[in-house]
Tab-separated table of C-alpha atoms in Angstrom:
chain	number	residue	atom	x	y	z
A	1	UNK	CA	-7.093	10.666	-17.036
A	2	UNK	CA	-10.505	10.971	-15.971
A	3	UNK	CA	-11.473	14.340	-15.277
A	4	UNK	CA	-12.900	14.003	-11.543
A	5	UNK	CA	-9.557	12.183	-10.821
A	6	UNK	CA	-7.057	13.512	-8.585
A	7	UNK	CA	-4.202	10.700	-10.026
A	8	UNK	CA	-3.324	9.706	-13.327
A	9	UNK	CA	-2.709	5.837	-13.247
A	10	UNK	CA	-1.528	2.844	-15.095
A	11	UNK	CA	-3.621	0.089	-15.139
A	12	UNK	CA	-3.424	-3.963	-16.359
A	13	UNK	CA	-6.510	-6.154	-16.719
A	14	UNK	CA	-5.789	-9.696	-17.204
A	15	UNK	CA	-5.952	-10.613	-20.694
A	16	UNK	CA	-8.145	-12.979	-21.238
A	17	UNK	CA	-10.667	-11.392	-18.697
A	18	UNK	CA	-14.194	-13.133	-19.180
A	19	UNK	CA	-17.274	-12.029	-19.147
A	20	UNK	CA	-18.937	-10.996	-15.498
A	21	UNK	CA	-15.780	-12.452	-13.855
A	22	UNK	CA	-14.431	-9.793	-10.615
A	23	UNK	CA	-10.549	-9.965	-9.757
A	24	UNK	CA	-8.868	-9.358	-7.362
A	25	UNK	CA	-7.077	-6.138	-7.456
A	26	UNK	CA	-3.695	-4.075	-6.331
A	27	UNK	CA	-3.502	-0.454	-5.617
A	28	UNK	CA	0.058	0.294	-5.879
A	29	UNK	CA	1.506	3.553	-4.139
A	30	UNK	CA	5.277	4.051	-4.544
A	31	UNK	CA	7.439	6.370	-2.574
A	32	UNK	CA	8.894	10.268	-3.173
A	33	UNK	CA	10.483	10.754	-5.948
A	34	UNK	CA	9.598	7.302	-7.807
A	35	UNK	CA	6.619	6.612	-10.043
A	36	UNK	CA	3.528	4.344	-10.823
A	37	UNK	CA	5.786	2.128	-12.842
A	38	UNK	CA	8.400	1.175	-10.811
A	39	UNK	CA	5.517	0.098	-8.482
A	40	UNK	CA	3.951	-2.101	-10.814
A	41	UNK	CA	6.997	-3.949	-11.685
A	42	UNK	CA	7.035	-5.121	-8.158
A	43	UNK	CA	3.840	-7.053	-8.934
A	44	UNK	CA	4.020	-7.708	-12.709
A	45	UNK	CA	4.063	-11.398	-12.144
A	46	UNK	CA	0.336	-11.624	-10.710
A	47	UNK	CA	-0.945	-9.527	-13.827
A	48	UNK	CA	-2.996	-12.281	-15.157
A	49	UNK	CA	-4.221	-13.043	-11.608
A	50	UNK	CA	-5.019	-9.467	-10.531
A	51	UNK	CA	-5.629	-6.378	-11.637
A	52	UNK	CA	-3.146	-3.709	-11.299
A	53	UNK	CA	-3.289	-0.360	-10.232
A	54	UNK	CA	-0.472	1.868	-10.296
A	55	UNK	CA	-1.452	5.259	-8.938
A	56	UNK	CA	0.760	8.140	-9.828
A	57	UNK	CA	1.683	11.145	-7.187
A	58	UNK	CA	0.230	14.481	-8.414
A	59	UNK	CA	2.922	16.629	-6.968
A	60	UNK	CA	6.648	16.613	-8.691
A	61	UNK	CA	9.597	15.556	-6.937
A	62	UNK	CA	13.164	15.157	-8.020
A	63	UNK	CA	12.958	12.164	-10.510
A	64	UNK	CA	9.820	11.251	-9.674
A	65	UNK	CA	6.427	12.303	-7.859
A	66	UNK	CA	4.901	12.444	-4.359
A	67	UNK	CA	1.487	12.477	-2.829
A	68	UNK	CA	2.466	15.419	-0.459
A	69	UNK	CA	5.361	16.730	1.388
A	70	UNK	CA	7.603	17.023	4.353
A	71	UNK	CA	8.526	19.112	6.661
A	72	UNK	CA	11.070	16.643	7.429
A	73	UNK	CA	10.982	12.871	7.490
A	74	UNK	CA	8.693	11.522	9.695
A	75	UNK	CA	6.559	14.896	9.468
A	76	UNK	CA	4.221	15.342	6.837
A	77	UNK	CA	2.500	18.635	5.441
A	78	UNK	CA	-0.867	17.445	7.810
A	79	UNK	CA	-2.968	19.684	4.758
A	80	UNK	CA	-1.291	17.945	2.249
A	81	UNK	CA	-1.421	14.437	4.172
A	82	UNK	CA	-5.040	14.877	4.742
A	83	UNK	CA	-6.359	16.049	1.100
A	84	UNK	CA	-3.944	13.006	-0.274
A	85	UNK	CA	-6.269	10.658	2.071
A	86	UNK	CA	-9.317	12.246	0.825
A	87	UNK	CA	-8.601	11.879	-2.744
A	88	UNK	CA	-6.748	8.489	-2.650
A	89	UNK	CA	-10.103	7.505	-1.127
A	90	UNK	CA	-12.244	8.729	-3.811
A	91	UNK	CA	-9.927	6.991	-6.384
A	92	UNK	CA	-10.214	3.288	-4.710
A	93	UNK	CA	-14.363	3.961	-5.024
A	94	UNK	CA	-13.816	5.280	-8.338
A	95	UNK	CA	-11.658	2.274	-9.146
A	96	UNK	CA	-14.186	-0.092	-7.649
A	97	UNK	CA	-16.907	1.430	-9.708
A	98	UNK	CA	-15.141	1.342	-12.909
A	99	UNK	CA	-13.147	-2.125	-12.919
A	100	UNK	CA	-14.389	-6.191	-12.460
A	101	UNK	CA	-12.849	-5.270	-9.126
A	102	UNK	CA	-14.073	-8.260	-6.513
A	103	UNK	CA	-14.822	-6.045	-3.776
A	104	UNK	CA	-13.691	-9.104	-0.730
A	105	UNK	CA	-10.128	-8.654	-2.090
A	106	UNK	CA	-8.997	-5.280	-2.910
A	107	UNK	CA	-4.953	-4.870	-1.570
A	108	UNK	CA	-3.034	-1.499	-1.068
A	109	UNK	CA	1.195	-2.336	-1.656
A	110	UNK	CA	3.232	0.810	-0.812
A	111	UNK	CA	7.001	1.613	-0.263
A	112	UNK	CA	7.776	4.519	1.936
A	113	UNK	CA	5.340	7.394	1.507
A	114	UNK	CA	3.432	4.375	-0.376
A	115	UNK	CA	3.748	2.112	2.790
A	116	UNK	CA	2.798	5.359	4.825
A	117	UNK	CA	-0.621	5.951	2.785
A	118	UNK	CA	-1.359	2.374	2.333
A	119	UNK	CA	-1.463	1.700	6.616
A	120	UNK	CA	-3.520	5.000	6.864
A	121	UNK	CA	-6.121	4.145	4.136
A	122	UNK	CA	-6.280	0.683	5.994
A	123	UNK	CA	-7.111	2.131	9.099
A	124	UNK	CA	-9.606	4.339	7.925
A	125	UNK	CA	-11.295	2.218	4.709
A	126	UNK	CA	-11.643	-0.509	7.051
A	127	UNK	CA	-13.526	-3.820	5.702
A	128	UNK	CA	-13.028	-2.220	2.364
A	129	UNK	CA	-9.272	-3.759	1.935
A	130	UNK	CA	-8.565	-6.575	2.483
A	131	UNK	CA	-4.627	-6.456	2.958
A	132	UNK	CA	-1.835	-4.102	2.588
A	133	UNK	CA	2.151	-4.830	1.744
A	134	UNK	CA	3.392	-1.770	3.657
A	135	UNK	CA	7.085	-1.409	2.907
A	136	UNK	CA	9.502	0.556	5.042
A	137	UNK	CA	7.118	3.003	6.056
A	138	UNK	CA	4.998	4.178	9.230
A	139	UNK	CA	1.658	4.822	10.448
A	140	UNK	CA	2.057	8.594	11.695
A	141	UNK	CA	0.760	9.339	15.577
A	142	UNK	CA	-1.673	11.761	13.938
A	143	UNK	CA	-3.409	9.232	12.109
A	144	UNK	CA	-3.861	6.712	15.273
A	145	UNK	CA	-5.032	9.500	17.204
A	146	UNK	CA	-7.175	11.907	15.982
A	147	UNK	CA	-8.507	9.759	11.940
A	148	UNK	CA	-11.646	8.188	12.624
A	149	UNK	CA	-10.575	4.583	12.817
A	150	UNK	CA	-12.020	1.135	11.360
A	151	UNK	CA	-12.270	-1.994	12.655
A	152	UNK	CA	-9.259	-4.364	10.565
A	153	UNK	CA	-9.708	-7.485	12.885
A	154	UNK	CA	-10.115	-8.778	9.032
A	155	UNK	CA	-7.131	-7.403	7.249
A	156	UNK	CA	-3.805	-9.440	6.231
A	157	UNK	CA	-0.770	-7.106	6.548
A	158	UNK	CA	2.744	-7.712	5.265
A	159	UNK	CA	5.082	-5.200	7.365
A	160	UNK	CA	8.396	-5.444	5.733
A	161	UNK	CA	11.609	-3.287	7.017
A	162	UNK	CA	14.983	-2.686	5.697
A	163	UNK	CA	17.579	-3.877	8.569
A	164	UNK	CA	19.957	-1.080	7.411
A	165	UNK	CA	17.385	1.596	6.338
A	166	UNK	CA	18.710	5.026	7.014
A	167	UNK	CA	15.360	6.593	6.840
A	168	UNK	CA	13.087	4.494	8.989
A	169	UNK	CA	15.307	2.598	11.165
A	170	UNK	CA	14.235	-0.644	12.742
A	171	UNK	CA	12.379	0.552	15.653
A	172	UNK	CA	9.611	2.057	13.291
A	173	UNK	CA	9.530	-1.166	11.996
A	174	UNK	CA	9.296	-2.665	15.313
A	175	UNK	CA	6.299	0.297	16.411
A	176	UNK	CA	4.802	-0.639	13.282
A	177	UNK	CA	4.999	-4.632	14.259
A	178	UNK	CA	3.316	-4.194	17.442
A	179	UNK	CA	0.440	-2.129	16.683
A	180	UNK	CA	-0.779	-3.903	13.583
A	181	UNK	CA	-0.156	-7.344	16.002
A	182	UNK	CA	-3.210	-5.401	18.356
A	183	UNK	CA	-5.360	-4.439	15.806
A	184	UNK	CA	-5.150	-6.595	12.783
A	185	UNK	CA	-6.239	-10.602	11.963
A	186	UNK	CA	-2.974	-11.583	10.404
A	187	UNK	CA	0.497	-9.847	10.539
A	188	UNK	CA	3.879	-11.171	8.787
A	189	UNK	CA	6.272	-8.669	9.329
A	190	UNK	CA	10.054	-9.554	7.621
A	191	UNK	CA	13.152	-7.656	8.089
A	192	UNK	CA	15.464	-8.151	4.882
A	193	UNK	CA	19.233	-7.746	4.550
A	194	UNK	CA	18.567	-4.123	2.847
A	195	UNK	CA	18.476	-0.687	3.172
A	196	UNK	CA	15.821	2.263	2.173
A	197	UNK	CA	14.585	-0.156	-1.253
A	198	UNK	CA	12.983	-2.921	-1.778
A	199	UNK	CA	15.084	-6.054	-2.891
A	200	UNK	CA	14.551	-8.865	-5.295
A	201	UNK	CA	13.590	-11.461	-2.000
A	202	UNK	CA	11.433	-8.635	-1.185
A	203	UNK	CA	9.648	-8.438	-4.399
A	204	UNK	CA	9.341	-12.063	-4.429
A	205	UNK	CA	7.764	-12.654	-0.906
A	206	UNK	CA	5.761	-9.592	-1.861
A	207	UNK	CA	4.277	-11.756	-4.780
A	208	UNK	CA	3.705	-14.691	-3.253
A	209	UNK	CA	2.370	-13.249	-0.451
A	210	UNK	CA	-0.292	-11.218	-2.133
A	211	UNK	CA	-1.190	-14.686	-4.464
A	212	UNK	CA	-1.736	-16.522	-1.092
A	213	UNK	CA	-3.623	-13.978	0.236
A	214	UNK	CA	-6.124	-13.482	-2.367
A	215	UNK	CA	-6.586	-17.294	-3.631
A	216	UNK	CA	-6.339	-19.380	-0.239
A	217	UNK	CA	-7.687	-18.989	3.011
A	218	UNK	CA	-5.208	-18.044	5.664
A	219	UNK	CA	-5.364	-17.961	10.014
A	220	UNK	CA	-5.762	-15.046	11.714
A	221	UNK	CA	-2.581	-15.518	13.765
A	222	UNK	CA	0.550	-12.611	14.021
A	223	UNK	CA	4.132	-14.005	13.138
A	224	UNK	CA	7.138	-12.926	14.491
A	225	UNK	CA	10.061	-10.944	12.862
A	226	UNK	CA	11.932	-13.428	10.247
């Protein structure tokens, strides 16, 4: 691990990377208790396309790892919250700095304190990212109200929910729906047949969403639910 780095990480260049050529890239954040790797098999299909970034938690938990923790669900440690921010943002520049990264399309995917992170950093990185896969998560009233906020009339969001999660039921989802719709270019949010996890439709639409994304040109219009 690099020694001004918060994270230790896992990362995949495509291999047969040429000279002077930028990719796009993934920053993956998982959830509590899981692990950079779980995250990246989400996405190991677009390894050749991207590169990929799997950023592991610096605090322990269960299993796994977190980026901070809770007083409860839905109520972050703010300290904690905050200095994972701060230091999540100082590993995308390091990232950026260190990696054929193309700058124009650089992608957070998160599940759950993953999806939480990845809509904050959005709305504070602003034209830095250029989309975010935000899985069964939310953007916490903290964050709207008091971070200083970015512009992301550009960004591409994919808001997926579980229609049986027992964490974040579907009115997050819903809360999360309708302020992205205000604030962002393009919003497909997709409520799957699932509970607190991510699926193998999930991981698919993830992947072809994220391919679309980055290699076509796409309208700036929200969708509604599927």
């Amino acid at each position: 691990m690099h020694n001004d780095l918060a994270y230790e990480y896992d990362i995949h260049l495509p291999s047969g990377g040429e000279e002077g050529k930028k990719y796009p890239a993934v920053f993956a954040l998982h959830g509590i208790g899981y692990d950079e790797q779980y995250m990246l098999s989400l996405v190991k299909d677009l390894k050749e396309e991207f590169i990929l970034i799997g950023i592991r938690g610096d605090l322990p938990y269960e299993d796994g790892y977190a980026y901070y923790y809770l007083k409860e669900y839905g109520k972050p440690e703010r300290k904690m919250f905050d200095d994972s921010i701060g230091k999540l943002k100082h590993f995308i520049e390091y990232a950026l700095n260190q990696y054929p990264i193309d700058s124009d399309r650089v992608y957070l995917i998160g599940f759950s304190q993953g999806a939480i992170l990845s809509m904050s950093l959005a709305l504070i990185l602003g034209d830095k990212i250029k989309g975010i896969a935000a899985m069964n998560g939310y953007i916490p009233s903290f964050v709207k109200e008091e971070y200083p906020l970015q512009p992301i009339s550009h960004l591409s969001v994919f808001l997926t929910q579980g229609e049986s999660d027992h964490i974040f039921p579907l009115n997050i989802g819903q809360e999360n729906y309708e302020y992205l719709r205000q604030h962002a270019g393009a919003v497909k949010y997709t409520i799957y047949p699932a509970g607190h996890e991510i699926s193998q439709d999930h991981q698919r639409d993830i992947v072809s969403w994220l391919r679309h994304d980055a290699f076509h040109h796409n309208s700036n219009k929200a969708t509604n639910p599927a």
